[in-house]
Short mmCIF file of C-alpha atoms and ligand atoms in Angstrom, two decimals:
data_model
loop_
_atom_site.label_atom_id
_atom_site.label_comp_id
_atom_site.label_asym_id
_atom_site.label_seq_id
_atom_site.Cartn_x
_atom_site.Cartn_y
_atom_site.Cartn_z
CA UNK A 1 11.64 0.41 10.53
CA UNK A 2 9.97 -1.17 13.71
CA UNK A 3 6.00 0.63 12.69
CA UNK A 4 3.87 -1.43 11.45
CA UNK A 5 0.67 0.84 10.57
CA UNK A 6 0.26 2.82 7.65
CA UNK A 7 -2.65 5.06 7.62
CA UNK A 8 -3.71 6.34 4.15
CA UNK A 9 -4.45 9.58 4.00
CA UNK A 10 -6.93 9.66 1.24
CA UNK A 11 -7.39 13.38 1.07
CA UNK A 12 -8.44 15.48 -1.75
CA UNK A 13 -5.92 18.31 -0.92
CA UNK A 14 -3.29 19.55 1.22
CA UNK A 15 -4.70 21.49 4.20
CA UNK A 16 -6.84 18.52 4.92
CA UNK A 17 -4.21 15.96 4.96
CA UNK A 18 -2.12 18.08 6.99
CA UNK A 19 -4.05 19.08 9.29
CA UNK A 20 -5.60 15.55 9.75
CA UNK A 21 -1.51 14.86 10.54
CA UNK A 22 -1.75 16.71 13.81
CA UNK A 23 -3.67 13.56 14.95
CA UNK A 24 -0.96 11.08 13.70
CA UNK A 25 2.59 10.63 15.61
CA UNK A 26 4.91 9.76 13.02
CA UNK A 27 7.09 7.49 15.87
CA UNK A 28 3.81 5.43 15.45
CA UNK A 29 2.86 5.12 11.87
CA UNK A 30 3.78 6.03 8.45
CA UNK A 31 1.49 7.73 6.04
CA UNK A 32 0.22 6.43 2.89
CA UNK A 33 -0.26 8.93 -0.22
CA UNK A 34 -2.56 7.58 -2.91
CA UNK A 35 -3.49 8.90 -6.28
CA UNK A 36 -5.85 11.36 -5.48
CA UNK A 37 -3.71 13.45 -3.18
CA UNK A 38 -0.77 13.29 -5.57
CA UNK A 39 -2.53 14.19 -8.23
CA UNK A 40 -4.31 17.29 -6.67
CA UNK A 41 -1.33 18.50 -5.03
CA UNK A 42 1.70 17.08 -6.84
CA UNK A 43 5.56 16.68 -5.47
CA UNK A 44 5.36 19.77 -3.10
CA UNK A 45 3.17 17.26 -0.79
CA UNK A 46 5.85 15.14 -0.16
CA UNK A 47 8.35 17.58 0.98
CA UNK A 48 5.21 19.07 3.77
CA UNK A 49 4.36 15.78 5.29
CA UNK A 50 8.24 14.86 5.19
CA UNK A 51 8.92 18.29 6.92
CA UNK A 52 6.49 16.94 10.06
CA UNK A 53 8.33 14.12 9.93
CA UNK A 54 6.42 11.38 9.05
CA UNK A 55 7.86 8.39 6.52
CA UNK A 56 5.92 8.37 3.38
CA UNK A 57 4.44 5.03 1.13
CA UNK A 58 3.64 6.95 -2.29
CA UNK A 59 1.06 4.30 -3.99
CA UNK A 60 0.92 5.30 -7.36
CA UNK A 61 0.97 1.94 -8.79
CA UNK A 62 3.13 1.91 -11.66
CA UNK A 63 2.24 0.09 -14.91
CA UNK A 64 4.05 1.10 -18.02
CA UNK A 65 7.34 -0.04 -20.21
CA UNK A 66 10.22 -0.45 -18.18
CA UNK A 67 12.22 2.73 -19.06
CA UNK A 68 9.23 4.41 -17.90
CA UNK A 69 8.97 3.07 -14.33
CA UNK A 70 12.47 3.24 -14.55
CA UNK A 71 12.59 6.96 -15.02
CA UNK A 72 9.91 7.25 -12.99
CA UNK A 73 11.17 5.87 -9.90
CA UNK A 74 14.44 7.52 -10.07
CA UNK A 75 12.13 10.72 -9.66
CA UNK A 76 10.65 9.45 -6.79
CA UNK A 77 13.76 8.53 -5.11
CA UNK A 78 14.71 12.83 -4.89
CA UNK A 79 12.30 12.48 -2.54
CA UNK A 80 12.11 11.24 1.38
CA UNK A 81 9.63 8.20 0.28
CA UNK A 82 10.24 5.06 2.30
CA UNK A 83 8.07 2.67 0.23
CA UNK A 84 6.52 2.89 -3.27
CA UNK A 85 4.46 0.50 -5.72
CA UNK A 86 4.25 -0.70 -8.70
CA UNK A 87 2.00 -3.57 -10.28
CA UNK A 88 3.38 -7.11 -10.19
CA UNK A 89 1.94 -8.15 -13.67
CA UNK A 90 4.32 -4.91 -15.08
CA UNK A 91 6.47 -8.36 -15.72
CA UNK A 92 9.47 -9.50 -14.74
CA UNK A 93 11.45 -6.48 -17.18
CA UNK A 94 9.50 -3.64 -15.75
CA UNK A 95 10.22 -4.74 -12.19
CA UNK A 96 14.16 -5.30 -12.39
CA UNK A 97 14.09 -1.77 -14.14
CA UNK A 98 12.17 -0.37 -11.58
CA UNK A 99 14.46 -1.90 -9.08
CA UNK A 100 17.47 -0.54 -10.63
CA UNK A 101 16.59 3.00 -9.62
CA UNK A 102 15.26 2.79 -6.05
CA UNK A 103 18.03 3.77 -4.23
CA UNK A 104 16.92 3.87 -0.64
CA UNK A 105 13.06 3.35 -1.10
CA UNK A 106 11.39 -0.09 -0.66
CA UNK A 107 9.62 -1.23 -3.70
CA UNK A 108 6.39 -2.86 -3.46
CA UNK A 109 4.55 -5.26 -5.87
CA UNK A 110 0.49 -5.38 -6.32
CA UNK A 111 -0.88 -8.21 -6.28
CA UNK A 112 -4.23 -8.45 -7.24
CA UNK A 113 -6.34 -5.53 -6.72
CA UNK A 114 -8.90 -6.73 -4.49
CA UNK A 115 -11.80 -4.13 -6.48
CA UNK A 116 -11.33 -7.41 -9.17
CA UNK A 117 -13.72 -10.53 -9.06
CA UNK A 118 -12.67 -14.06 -9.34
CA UNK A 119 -14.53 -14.05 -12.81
CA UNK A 120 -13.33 -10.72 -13.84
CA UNK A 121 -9.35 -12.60 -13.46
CA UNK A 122 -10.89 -15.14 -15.30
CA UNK A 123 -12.56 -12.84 -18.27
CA UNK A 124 -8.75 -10.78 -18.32
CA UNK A 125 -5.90 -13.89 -18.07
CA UNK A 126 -7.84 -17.20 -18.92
CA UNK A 127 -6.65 -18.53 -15.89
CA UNK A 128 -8.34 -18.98 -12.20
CA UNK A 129 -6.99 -16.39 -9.63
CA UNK A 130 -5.25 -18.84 -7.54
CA UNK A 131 -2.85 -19.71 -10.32
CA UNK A 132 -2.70 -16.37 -11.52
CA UNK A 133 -2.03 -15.26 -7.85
CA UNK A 134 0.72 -17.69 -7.66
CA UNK A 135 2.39 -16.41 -10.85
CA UNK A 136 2.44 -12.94 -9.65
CA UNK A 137 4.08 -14.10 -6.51
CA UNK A 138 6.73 -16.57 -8.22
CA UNK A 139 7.47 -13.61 -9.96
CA UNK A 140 7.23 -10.95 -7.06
CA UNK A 141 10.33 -13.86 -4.82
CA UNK A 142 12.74 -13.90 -8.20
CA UNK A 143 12.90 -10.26 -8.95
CA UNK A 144 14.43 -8.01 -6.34
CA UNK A 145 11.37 -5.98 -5.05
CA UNK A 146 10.96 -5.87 -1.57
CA UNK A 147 7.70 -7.00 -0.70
CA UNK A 148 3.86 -7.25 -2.32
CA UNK A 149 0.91 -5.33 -1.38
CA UNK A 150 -1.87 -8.57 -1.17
CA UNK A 151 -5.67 -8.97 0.63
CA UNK A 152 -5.36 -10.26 3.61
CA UNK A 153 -7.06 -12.83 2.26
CA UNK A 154 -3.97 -14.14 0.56
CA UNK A 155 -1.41 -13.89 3.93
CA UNK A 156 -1.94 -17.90 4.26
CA UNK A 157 -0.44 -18.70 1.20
CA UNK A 158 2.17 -16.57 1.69
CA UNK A 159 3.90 -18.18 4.67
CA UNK A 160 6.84 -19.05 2.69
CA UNK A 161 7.34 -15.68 1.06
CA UNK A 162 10.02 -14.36 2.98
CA UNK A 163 9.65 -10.32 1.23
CA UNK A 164 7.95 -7.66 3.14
CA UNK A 165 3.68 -8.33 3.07
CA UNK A 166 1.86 -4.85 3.13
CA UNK A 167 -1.99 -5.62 3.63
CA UNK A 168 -4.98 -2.89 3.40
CA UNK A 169 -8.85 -4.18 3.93
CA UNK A 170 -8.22 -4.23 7.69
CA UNK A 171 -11.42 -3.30 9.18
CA UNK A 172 -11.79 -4.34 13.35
CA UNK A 173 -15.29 -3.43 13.66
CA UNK A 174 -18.03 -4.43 10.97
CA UNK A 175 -18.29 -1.77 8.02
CA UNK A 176 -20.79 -1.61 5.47
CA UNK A 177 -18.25 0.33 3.08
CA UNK A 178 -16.96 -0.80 -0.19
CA UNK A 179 -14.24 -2.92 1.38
CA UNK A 180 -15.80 -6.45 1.43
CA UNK A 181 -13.27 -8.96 2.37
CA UNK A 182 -11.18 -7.58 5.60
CA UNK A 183 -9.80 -8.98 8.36
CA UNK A 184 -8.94 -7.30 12.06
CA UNK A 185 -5.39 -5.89 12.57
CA UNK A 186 -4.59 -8.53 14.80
CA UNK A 187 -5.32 -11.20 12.74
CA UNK A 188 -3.70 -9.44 9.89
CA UNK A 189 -0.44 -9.41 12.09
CA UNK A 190 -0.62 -13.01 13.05
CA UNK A 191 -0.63 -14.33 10.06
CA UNK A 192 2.29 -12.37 9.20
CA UNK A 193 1.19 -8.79 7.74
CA UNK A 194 4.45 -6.83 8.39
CA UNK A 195 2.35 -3.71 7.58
CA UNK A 196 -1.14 -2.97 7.49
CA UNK A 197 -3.17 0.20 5.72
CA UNK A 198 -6.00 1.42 7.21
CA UNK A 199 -7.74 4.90 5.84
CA UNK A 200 -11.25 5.36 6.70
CA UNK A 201 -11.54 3.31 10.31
CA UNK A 202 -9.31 6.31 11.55
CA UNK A 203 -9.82 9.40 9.46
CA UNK A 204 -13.67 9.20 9.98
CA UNK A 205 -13.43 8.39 13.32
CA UNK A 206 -14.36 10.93 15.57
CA UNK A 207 -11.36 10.21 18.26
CA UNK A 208 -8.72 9.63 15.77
CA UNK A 209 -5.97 9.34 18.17
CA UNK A 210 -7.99 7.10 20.37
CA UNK A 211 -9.15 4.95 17.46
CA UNK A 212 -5.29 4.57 15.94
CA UNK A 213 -4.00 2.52 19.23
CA UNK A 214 -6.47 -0.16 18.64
CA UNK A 215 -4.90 -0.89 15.09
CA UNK A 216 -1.27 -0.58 16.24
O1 C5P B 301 -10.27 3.38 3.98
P1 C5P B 301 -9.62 2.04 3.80
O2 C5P B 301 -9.09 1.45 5.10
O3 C5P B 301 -10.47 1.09 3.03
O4 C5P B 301 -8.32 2.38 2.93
C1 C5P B 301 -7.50 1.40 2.44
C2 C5P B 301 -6.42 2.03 1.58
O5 C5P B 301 -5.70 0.98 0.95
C3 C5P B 301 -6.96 2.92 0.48
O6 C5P B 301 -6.04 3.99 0.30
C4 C5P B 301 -6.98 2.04 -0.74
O7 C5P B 301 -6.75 2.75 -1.93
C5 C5P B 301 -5.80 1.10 -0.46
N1 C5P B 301 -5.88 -0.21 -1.11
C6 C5P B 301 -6.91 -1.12 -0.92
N2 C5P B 301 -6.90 -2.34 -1.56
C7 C5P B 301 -5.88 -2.67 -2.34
C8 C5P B 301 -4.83 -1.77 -2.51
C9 C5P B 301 -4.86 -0.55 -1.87
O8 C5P B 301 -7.85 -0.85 -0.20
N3 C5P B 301 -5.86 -3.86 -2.91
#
């Protein structure tokens, strides 16, 4: 896989995300498929964005008891999805089971969601993020997932972390959305992002074609 941009295609239902496709060219990009297009539209979407041939990231984010993910990514690998996630502090158990079933698909750990506040880590684990950071990352290099989903915030520390780094928050002209600590693509890429997700810089722009090459 030589692309390097994802674009999320945070869609409430089919026909938009499809025809927001007809902008994309899947030899440039892959598409991401959050929880909010799943959910409204279910498996079937998969099989219509594979069938225009893009590669898919399904980020649904697993958390549960190993069998679970287990089971659950087994389902996911009947389908043409080239990277899915599940979250890091699922433990060590829940990861290796997760791994078991992956067949072909890449399996990505989240970090720390970056909607989460230094003191809200500290209210949940006791512990400040850095450390806690760390531990989901000692953990993320001894299991046998295939990469992390982290802020770019977080690609210094990670120079040693030889897994795939998957980094949304990418913003190259100032925003006043909800995404508060971003970086520019080419920064992201420089300090070693081997894929970055960018949704609303491209599906709200008004040239989304035009707009994509600047992030690529
Ligand atoms: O529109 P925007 O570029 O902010 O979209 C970023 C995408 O990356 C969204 O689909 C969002 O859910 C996802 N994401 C994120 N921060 C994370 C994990 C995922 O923004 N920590």
């Amino acid at each position: 896989m030589n692309k390097k941009l994802i674009v999320a295609l945070d869609f409430d239902n089919a026909d938009k995300a499809l025809n927001f496709l007809n902008n994309l060219n899947p030899n440039k990009c892959l598409v991401k498929v959050g929880l909010e297009l799943f959910i409204s539209e279910g498996w079937k979407i998969l099989d219509l964005i594979s069938d225009r041939g893009f590669e898919i990231f399904l980020d649904l984010k697993l958390h549960d008891i190993p069998n679970t993910v287990a089971k659950s990514i087994k389902k996911i690998s009947n389908f043409n999805v080239a990277l899915t996630t599940v979250h890091l502090n699922g433990g060590m158990n829940m990861l290796e089971a997760a791994c078991s079933e992956k067949a072909n698909i890449k399996i990505l750990g989240v970090s720390i969601l970056t909607s989460l506040s230094k003191e809200e880590i500290f209210e949940i684990t006791d512990t400040n993020f850095d450390v806690y950071f760390n531990n989901l990352i000692s953990i993320a290099s001894s299991s046998n997932v295939d990469g992390v989903v982290c802020s770019p915030n977080e690609l210094d520390r990670l120079k040693d972390f030889n897994k795939l780094k998957v980094v949304p928050g990418i913003r190259n002209n100032i925003s006043d959305d909800d995404q508060k600590r971003v970086m520019t693509s080419s920064e992201a890429y420089k300090k070693g992002a081997d894929f970055i997700v960018v949704g609303r810089p491209i599906t709200k722009s008004e040239d989304p074609k035009k707009t994509l090459e600047l992030f690529l």
